[in-house]
PDB file of C-alpha atoms in Angstrom:
ATOM      1  CA  ARG L 912     -11.986  29.176  -1.517  1.00  0.00           C
ATOM      2  CA  TYR L 913      -9.268  27.527   0.573  1.00  0.00           C
ATOM      3  CA  ARG L 914      -5.544  28.121   0.809  1.00  0.00           C
ATOM      4  CA  VAL L 915      -3.630  24.861   1.209  1.00  0.00           C
ATOM      5  CA  ALA L 916       0.025  23.868   1.429  1.00  0.00           C
ATOM      6  CA  ILE L 917       0.785  20.347   0.213  1.00  0.00           C
ATOM      7  CA  PRO L 918       4.172  18.817   1.053  1.00  0.00           C
ATOM      8  CA  LEU L 919       5.334  16.585  -1.793  1.00  0.00           C
ATOM      9  CA  ASN L 920       7.450  13.447  -1.569  1.00  0.00           C
ATOM     10  CA  ASP L 921      11.172  14.027  -1.294  1.00  0.00           C
ATOM     11  CA  CYS L 922      12.881  13.778  -4.651  1.00  0.00           C
ATOM     12  CA  GLY L 923      16.456  13.187  -3.497  1.00  0.00           C
ATOM     13  CA  GLN L 924      18.168  14.087  -6.748  1.00  0.00           C
ATOM     14  CA  ARG L 925      19.755  17.019  -8.506  1.00  0.00           C
ATOM     15  CA  ILE L 926      17.558  18.667 -11.116  1.00  0.00           C
ATOM     16  CA  GLY L 927      19.650  20.385 -13.736  1.00  0.00           C
ATOM     17  CA  ALA L 928      19.073  23.765 -15.317  1.00  0.00           C
ATOM     18  CA  ASP L 929      16.480  23.872 -18.115  1.00  0.00           C
ATOM     19  CA  ASN L 930      14.833  20.646 -16.925  1.00  0.00           C
ATOM     20  CA  ARG L 931      11.072  20.689 -16.515  1.00  0.00           C
ATOM     21  CA  LEU L 932       8.932  19.329 -13.713  1.00  0.00           C
ATOM     22  CA  ARG L 933       5.336  18.276 -14.282  1.00  0.00           C
ATOM     23  CA  LEU L 934       2.972  18.761 -11.348  1.00  0.00           C
ATOM     24  CA  ALA L 935      -0.339  16.877 -11.541  1.00  0.00           C
ATOM     25  CA  LEU L 936      -3.233  17.745  -9.215  1.00  0.00           C
ATOM     26  CA  SER L 937      -6.306  15.584  -8.763  1.00  0.00           C
ATOM     27  CA  SER L 938      -9.319  15.477  -6.469  1.00  0.00           C
ATOM     28  CA  ALA L 939      -9.021  11.674  -6.223  1.00  0.00           C
ATOM     29  CA  TYR L 940      -6.261   9.089  -5.965  1.00  0.00           C
ATOM     30  CA  TRP L 941      -8.160   5.843  -5.500  1.00  0.00           C
ATOM     31  CA  PRO L 942      -7.311   3.437  -3.928  1.00  0.00           C
ATOM     32  CA  ILE L 943      -4.435   5.238  -2.178  1.00  0.00           C
ATOM     33  CA  VAL L 944      -6.737   8.022  -0.956  1.00  0.00           C
ATOM     34  CA  TRP L 945     -10.427   7.388  -0.228  1.00  0.00           C
ATOM     35  CA  PRO L 946     -12.786   9.460  -2.409  1.00  0.00           C
ATOM     36  CA  SER L 947     -14.900  12.307  -1.048  1.00  0.00           C
ATOM     37  CA  PRO L 948     -18.549  11.468  -0.248  1.00  0.00           C
ATOM     38  CA  GLU L 949     -19.745  13.403  -3.283  1.00  0.00           C
ATOM     39  CA  GLN L 950     -18.362  14.282  -6.691  1.00  0.00           C
ATOM     40  CA  VAL L 951     -15.747  17.026  -6.407  1.00  0.00           C
ATOM     41  CA  THR L 952     -15.129  20.006  -8.650  1.00  0.00           C
ATOM     42  CA  LEU L 953     -11.594  21.234  -8.108  1.00  0.00           C
ATOM     43  CA  THR L 954     -10.539  24.655  -9.324  1.00  0.00           C
ATOM     44  CA  VAL L 955      -6.951  25.797  -8.853  1.00  0.00           C
ATOM     45  CA  ALA L 956      -6.146  29.500  -8.851  1.00  0.00           C
ATOM     46  CA  THR L 957      -2.950  29.168 -10.858  1.00  0.00           C
ATOM     47  CA  GLY L 958      -2.086  32.856 -10.623  1.00  0.00           C
ATOM     48  CA  ALA L 959      -1.936  32.633  -6.825  1.00  0.00           C
ATOM     49  CA  SER L 960      -0.273  29.194  -6.726  1.00  0.00           C
ATOM     50  CA  HIS L 961       3.401  28.344  -6.630  1.00  0.00           C
ATOM     51  CA  LEU L 962       5.750  25.377  -6.300  1.00  0.00           C
ATOM     52  CA  ASP L 963       8.671  25.805  -3.905  1.00  0.00           C
ATOM     53  CA  LEU L 964      11.739  23.656  -4.528  1.00  0.00           C
ATOM     54  CA  PRO L 965      14.530  23.492  -1.951  1.00  0.00           C
ATOM     55  CA  VAL L 966      17.952  24.558  -3.165  1.00  0.00           C
ATOM     56  CA  ARG L 967      21.041  23.181  -1.460  1.00  0.00           C
ATOM     57  CA  PRO L 968      23.757  25.802  -1.333  1.00  0.00           C
ATOM     58  CA  GLU L 969      27.184  24.798  -2.551  1.00  0.00           C
ATOM     59  CA  CYS L 970      29.699  24.128   0.224  1.00  0.00           C
ATOM     60  CA  PRO L 971      33.505  24.281  -0.094  1.00  0.00           C
ATOM     61  CA  GLU L 972      33.648  20.980   1.816  1.00  0.00           C
ATOM     62  CA  ASP L 973      31.910  19.220  -1.087  1.00  0.00           C
ATOM     63  CA  ALA L 974      35.199  19.078  -3.002  1.00  0.00           C
ATOM     64  CA  GLY L 975      36.703  16.875  -0.285  1.00  0.00           C
ATOM     65  CA  LEU L 976      33.900  14.323  -0.197  1.00  0.00           C
ATOM     66  CA  ARG L 977      34.917  10.860  -1.339  1.00  0.00           C
ATOM     67  CA  PRO L 978      32.596   8.543  -3.246  1.00  0.00           C
ATOM     68  CA  PHE L 979      30.597   5.941  -1.385  1.00  0.00           C
ATOM     69  CA  GLU L 980      32.322   2.585  -1.044  1.00  0.00           C
ATOM     70  CA  PRO L 981      30.597  -0.578  -2.262  1.00  0.00           C
ATOM     71  CA  ALA L 982      27.866  -1.783   0.080  1.00  0.00           C
ATOM     72  CA  GLU L 983      28.865  -4.457   2.579  1.00  0.00           C
ATOM     73  CA  ASN L 984      26.619  -7.499   2.761  1.00  0.00           C
ATOM     74  CA  ALA L 985      26.667 -10.674   4.805  1.00  0.00           C
ATOM     75  CA  PRO L 986      26.664 -13.929   2.832  1.00  0.00           C
ATOM     76  CA  ALA L 987      23.166 -14.900   1.728  1.00  0.00           C
ATOM     77  CA  LEU L 988      21.415 -17.608   3.726  1.00  0.00           C
ATOM     78  CA  ARG L 989      21.049 -20.875   1.875  1.00  0.00           C
ATOM     79  CA  LYS L 990      17.362 -21.398   1.160  1.00  0.00           C
ATOM     80  CA  THR L 991      15.167 -23.998  -0.498  1.00  0.00           C
ATOM     81  CA  SER L 992      11.909 -23.095  -2.222  1.00  0.00           C
ATOM     82  CA  LEU L 993       9.201 -25.548  -1.129  1.00  0.00           C
ATOM     83  CA  ARG L 994       6.408 -23.798  -3.015  1.00  0.00           C
ATOM     84  CA  GLN L 995       6.971 -21.276  -5.770  1.00  0.00           C
ATOM     85  CA  GLY L 996       5.420 -17.868  -5.237  1.00  0.00           C
ATOM     86  CA  THR L 997       3.311 -15.981  -7.737  1.00  0.00           C
ATOM     87  CA  SER L 998       1.721 -12.587  -8.237  1.00  0.00           C
ATOM     88  CA  ALA L 999      -1.145 -11.080 -10.190  1.00  0.00           C
ATOM     89  CA  PHE L1000      -2.468  -7.591 -10.821  1.00  0.00           C
ATOM     90  CA  THR L1001      -5.701  -7.201 -12.774  1.00  0.00           C
ATOM     91  CA  VAL L1002      -8.131  -4.358 -13.336  1.00  0.00           C
ATOM     92  CA  THR L1003     -11.588  -5.173 -14.702  1.00  0.00           C
ATOM     93  CA  ARG L1004     -14.400  -2.836 -15.710  1.00  0.00           C
ATOM     94  CA  ASP L1005     -18.048  -3.701 -16.211  1.00  0.00           C
ATOM     95  CA  LEU L1006     -18.942  -1.855 -19.399  1.00  0.00           C
ATOM     96  CA  LYS L1007     -22.638  -1.764 -18.513  1.00  0.00           C
ATOM     97  CA  SER L1008     -22.511  -0.589 -14.882  1.00  0.00           C
ATOM     98  CA  GLY L1009     -19.126   1.141 -14.967  1.00  0.00           C
ATOM     99  CA  ASP L1010     -17.984  -0.751 -11.853  1.00  0.00           C
ATOM    100  CA  VAL L1011     -14.208  -1.129 -11.618  1.00  0.00           C
ATOM    101  CA  GLU L1012     -12.374  -3.832  -9.661  1.00  0.00           C
ATOM    102  CA  MET L1013      -8.655  -3.929  -8.974  1.00  0.00           C
ATOM    103  CA  TYR L1014      -7.250  -7.269  -7.788  1.00  0.00           C
ATOM    104  CA  ARG L1015      -3.730  -7.782  -6.463  1.00  0.00           C
ATOM    105  CA  LEU L1016      -2.201 -11.074  -5.392  1.00  0.00           C
ATOM    106  CA  GLN L1017       1.229 -11.358  -3.812  1.00  0.00           C
ATOM    107  CA  ASP L1018       2.079 -14.941  -2.905  1.00  0.00           C
ATOM    108  CA  ASP L1019       5.643 -15.261  -1.616  1.00  0.00           C
ATOM    109  CA  GLY L1020       5.478 -19.058  -1.713  1.00  0.00           C
ATOM    110  CA  LEU L1021       6.996 -21.255   0.990  1.00  0.00           C
ATOM    111  CA  THR L1022      10.724 -21.015   1.716  1.00  0.00           C
ATOM    112  CA  GLN L1023      12.979 -23.033   4.008  1.00  0.00           C
ATOM    113  CA  VAL L1024      16.118 -21.582   5.604  1.00  0.00           C
ATOM    114  CA  ASP L1025      18.279 -24.692   5.410  1.00  0.00           C
ATOM    115  CA  ALA L1026      20.675 -23.975   8.297  1.00  0.00           C
ATOM    116  CA  PHE L1027      17.822 -23.648  10.796  1.00  0.00           C
ATOM    117  CA  ASN L1028      15.194 -25.918   9.225  1.00  0.00           C
ATOM    118  CA  TRP L1029      12.901 -22.874   9.455  1.00  0.00           C
ATOM    119  CA  THR L1030      10.115 -22.499   6.907  1.00  0.00           C
ATOM    120  CA  TYR L1031       8.087 -19.368   6.280  1.00  0.00           C
ATOM    121  CA  GLY L1032       5.544 -18.140   3.777  1.00  0.00           C
ATOM    122  CA  ALA L1033       3.134 -15.283   3.138  1.00  0.00           C
ATOM    123  CA  ARG L1034       0.199 -14.642   0.828  1.00  0.00           C
ATOM    124  CA  ALA L1035      -1.811 -11.439   0.441  1.00  0.00           C
ATOM    125  CA  GLU L1036      -4.888 -10.646  -1.640  1.00  0.00           C
ATOM    126  CA  ARG L1037      -6.296  -7.148  -2.091  1.00  0.00           C
ATOM    127  CA  ILE L1038      -9.546  -6.267  -3.839  1.00  0.00           C
ATOM    128  CA  TYR L1039     -10.646  -2.675  -4.430  1.00  0.00           C
ATOM    129  CA  ARG L1040     -14.020  -1.860  -6.003  1.00  0.00           C
ATOM    130  CA  ILE L1041     -15.589   1.421  -7.047  1.00  0.00           C
ATOM    131  CA  ASN L1042     -18.015   2.943  -9.500  1.00  0.00           C
ATOM    132  CA  PRO L1043     -16.436   6.220 -10.665  1.00  0.00           C
ATOM    133  CA  LYS L1044     -19.867   7.901 -10.702  1.00  0.00           C
ATOM    134  CA  ASP L1045     -20.639   6.889  -7.090  1.00  0.00           C
ATOM    135  CA  PRO L1046     -17.920   7.616  -4.498  1.00  0.00           C
ATOM    136  CA  LEU L1047     -19.976   5.813  -1.827  1.00  0.00           C
ATOM    137  CA  SER L1048     -19.619   2.534  -3.740  1.00  0.00           C
ATOM    138  CA  ALA L1049     -15.923   2.291  -2.815  1.00  0.00           C
ATOM    139  CA  THR L1050     -14.902  -0.863  -0.934  1.00  0.00           C
ATOM    140  CA  ALA L1051     -11.585  -2.437  -0.032  1.00  0.00           C
ATOM    141  CA  GLU L1052     -10.836  -5.976   1.164  1.00  0.00           C
ATOM    142  CA  MET L1053      -7.523  -7.470   2.242  1.00  0.00           C
ATOM    143  CA  SER L1054      -6.708 -11.050   3.212  1.00  0.00           C
ATOM    144  CA  TRP L1055      -3.353 -12.120   4.602  1.00  0.00           C
ATOM    145  CA  ARG L1056      -1.896 -15.479   5.611  1.00  0.00           C
ATOM    146  CA  LYS L1057       1.528 -15.864   7.184  1.00  0.00           C
ATOM    147  CA  GLU L1058       2.876 -19.219   8.302  1.00  0.00           C
ATOM    148  CA  TYR L1059       5.955 -20.587  10.025  1.00  0.00           C
ATOM    149  CA  ARG L1060       7.154 -24.184  10.412  1.00  0.00           C
ATOM    150  CA  ARG L1061       9.920 -26.195  12.025  1.00  0.00           C
ATOM    151  CA  GLY L1062       9.550 -29.937  12.510  1.00  0.00           C
ATOM    152  CA  ASN L1063       6.146 -30.578  14.133  1.00  0.00           C
ATOM    153  CA  PHE L1064       5.767 -26.880  14.932  1.00  0.00           C
ATOM    154  CA  HIS L1065       3.389 -25.174  12.486  1.00  0.00           C
ATOM    155  CA  ILE L1066       1.608 -21.889  13.121  1.00  0.00           C
ATOM    156  CA  ALA L1067      -0.323 -19.594  10.818  1.00  0.00           C
ATOM    157  CA  ILE L1068      -1.982 -16.211  11.172  1.00  0.00           C
ATOM    158  CA  GLU L1069      -4.869 -15.299   8.878  1.00  0.00           C
ATOM    159  CA  THR L1070      -6.537 -11.907   8.696  1.00  0.00           C
ATOM    160  CA  HIS L1071      -9.351 -10.447   6.641  1.00  0.00           C
ATOM    161  CA  THR L1072     -10.273  -6.773   6.757  1.00  0.00           C
ATOM    162  CA  ALA L1073     -12.882  -4.860   4.794  1.00  0.00           C
ATOM    163  CA  MET L1074     -13.799  -1.211   4.510  1.00  0.00           C
ATOM    164  CA  SER L1075     -16.792   0.551   3.032  1.00  0.00           C
ATOM    165  CA  VAL L1076     -18.293   3.986   3.537  1.00  0.00           C
ATOM    166  CA  THR L1077     -21.467   5.921   4.051  1.00  0.00           C
ATOM    167  CA  ARG L1078     -21.795   9.650   3.536  1.00  0.00           C
ATOM    168  CA  THR L1079     -20.870  10.231   7.206  1.00  0.00           C
ATOM    169  CA  GLU L1080     -18.879   7.162   8.332  1.00  0.00           C
ATOM    170  CA  LEU L1081     -16.052   4.787   7.491  1.00  0.00           C
ATOM    171  CA  VAL L1082     -17.206   1.205   8.134  1.00  0.00           C
ATOM    172  CA  LEU L1083     -14.473  -1.305   9.003  1.00  0.00           C
ATOM    173  CA  THR L1084     -14.726  -5.017   9.766  1.00  0.00           C
ATOM    174  CA  GLY L1085     -11.978  -7.447  10.567  1.00  0.00           C
ATOM    175  CA  LYS L1086     -11.278 -11.046  11.455  1.00  0.00           C
ATOM    176  CA  LEU L1087      -8.126 -12.657  12.810  1.00  0.00           C
ATOM    177  CA  VAL L1088      -7.518 -16.402  13.146  1.00  0.00           C
ATOM    178  CA  ALA L1089      -4.404 -17.833  14.821  1.00  0.00           C
ATOM    179  CA  ARG L1090      -3.731 -21.476  13.943  1.00  0.00           C
ATOM    180  CA  GLU L1091      -1.456 -23.980  15.649  1.00  0.00           C
ATOM    181  CA  GLY L1092      -1.428 -27.156  13.592  1.00  0.00           C
ATOM    182  CA  ASP L1093      -5.104 -28.092  13.179  1.00  0.00           C
ATOM    183  CA  ASN L1094      -6.162 -26.109  16.268  1.00  0.00           C
ATOM    184  CA  VAL L1095      -7.413 -22.532  16.508  1.00  0.00           C
ATOM    185  CA  PRO L1096      -6.242 -21.264  19.926  1.00  0.00           C
ATOM    186  CA  PHE L1097      -7.348 -17.705  19.191  1.00  0.00           C
ATOM    187  CA  SER L1098      -9.711 -15.869  16.885  1.00  0.00           C
ATOM    188  CA  ARG L1099     -11.370 -12.502  16.964  1.00  0.00           C
ATOM    189  CA  GLU L1100     -13.838 -10.472  14.910  1.00  0.00           C
ATOM    190  CA  TRP L1101     -14.497  -6.759  15.191  1.00  0.00           C
ATOM    191  CA  SER L1102     -16.194  -3.851  13.500  1.00  0.00           C
ATOM    192  CA  TYR L1103     -15.903  -0.092  13.795  1.00  0.00           C
ATOM    193  CA  ARG L1104     -17.836   2.871  12.491  1.00  0.00           C
ATOM    194  CA  ILE L1105     -15.634   5.966  12.359  1.00  0.00           C
ATOM    195  CA  PRO L1106     -17.042   9.432  11.627  1.00  0.00           C
ATOM    196  CA  ARG L1107     -15.671  10.973   8.442  1.00  0.00           C
ATOM    197  CA  ASP L1108     -13.748  14.120   9.268  1.00  0.00           C
ATOM    198  CA  HIS L1109     -12.937  15.906   6.004  1.00  0.00           C
ATOM    199  CA  LEU L1110     -12.568  12.544   4.260  1.00  0.00           C
TER     200      LEU L1110
END
C-alpha cells in the first residue's frame, strides 16, 4: 500500500455551491503516459482518500476591481497560402490481434508573409501503437518537417524519433536531417537505452 499526493491541473474558475466534480482515476493514460511494464491492478482506499480544493477568501478590494478591457492586438500580417494545410486523426483496431493504432497528421501547409517575401511551413505525423493486453508492445513514432524560403534561400529540417520499451528500459532512436536546397549539410542519427525508474 502506498500513500500518494497527486496535484491536478489548475481549474481557474469559480465552482458554485451544489455543483459536482467528477474525479476519474486510472492506471494508464496512453499515449500521454507510458504504460507500466506489466498489467496493473489499482485499488483505491476511498475511506482514506480525499480531494482538496483551494478556496479563495473574499477580499473587500474585490468590489473596486474593474472589468478587463478588450485585448489589444497589432494588425494581422498579410499572408498568402501557397499550399493548403490539412489534418487527420484516426484510430484503428485489429479485431483479431487487438492491436490499436492512433495516427495524427497536422500539416500547416505553406504560407508566405507578403511584406517580407518569407515563406514557412510545417508538417507533423505521429503514430502510436499498442496492444492493450501487452504493455511492452507500446511504440511511438514522430516525424516533423519544417521549412523556410525566401528567393533562392530554401532550408528544411526533418526529424524522425521512435520509442519502444522493454521490461527494464526505454529505447529511443532519432534522426535529424538539415537541408539547404538540394544539399544536406548536416545529418545525425542516435539511439539511447534509458533504465525504467518507476515507469
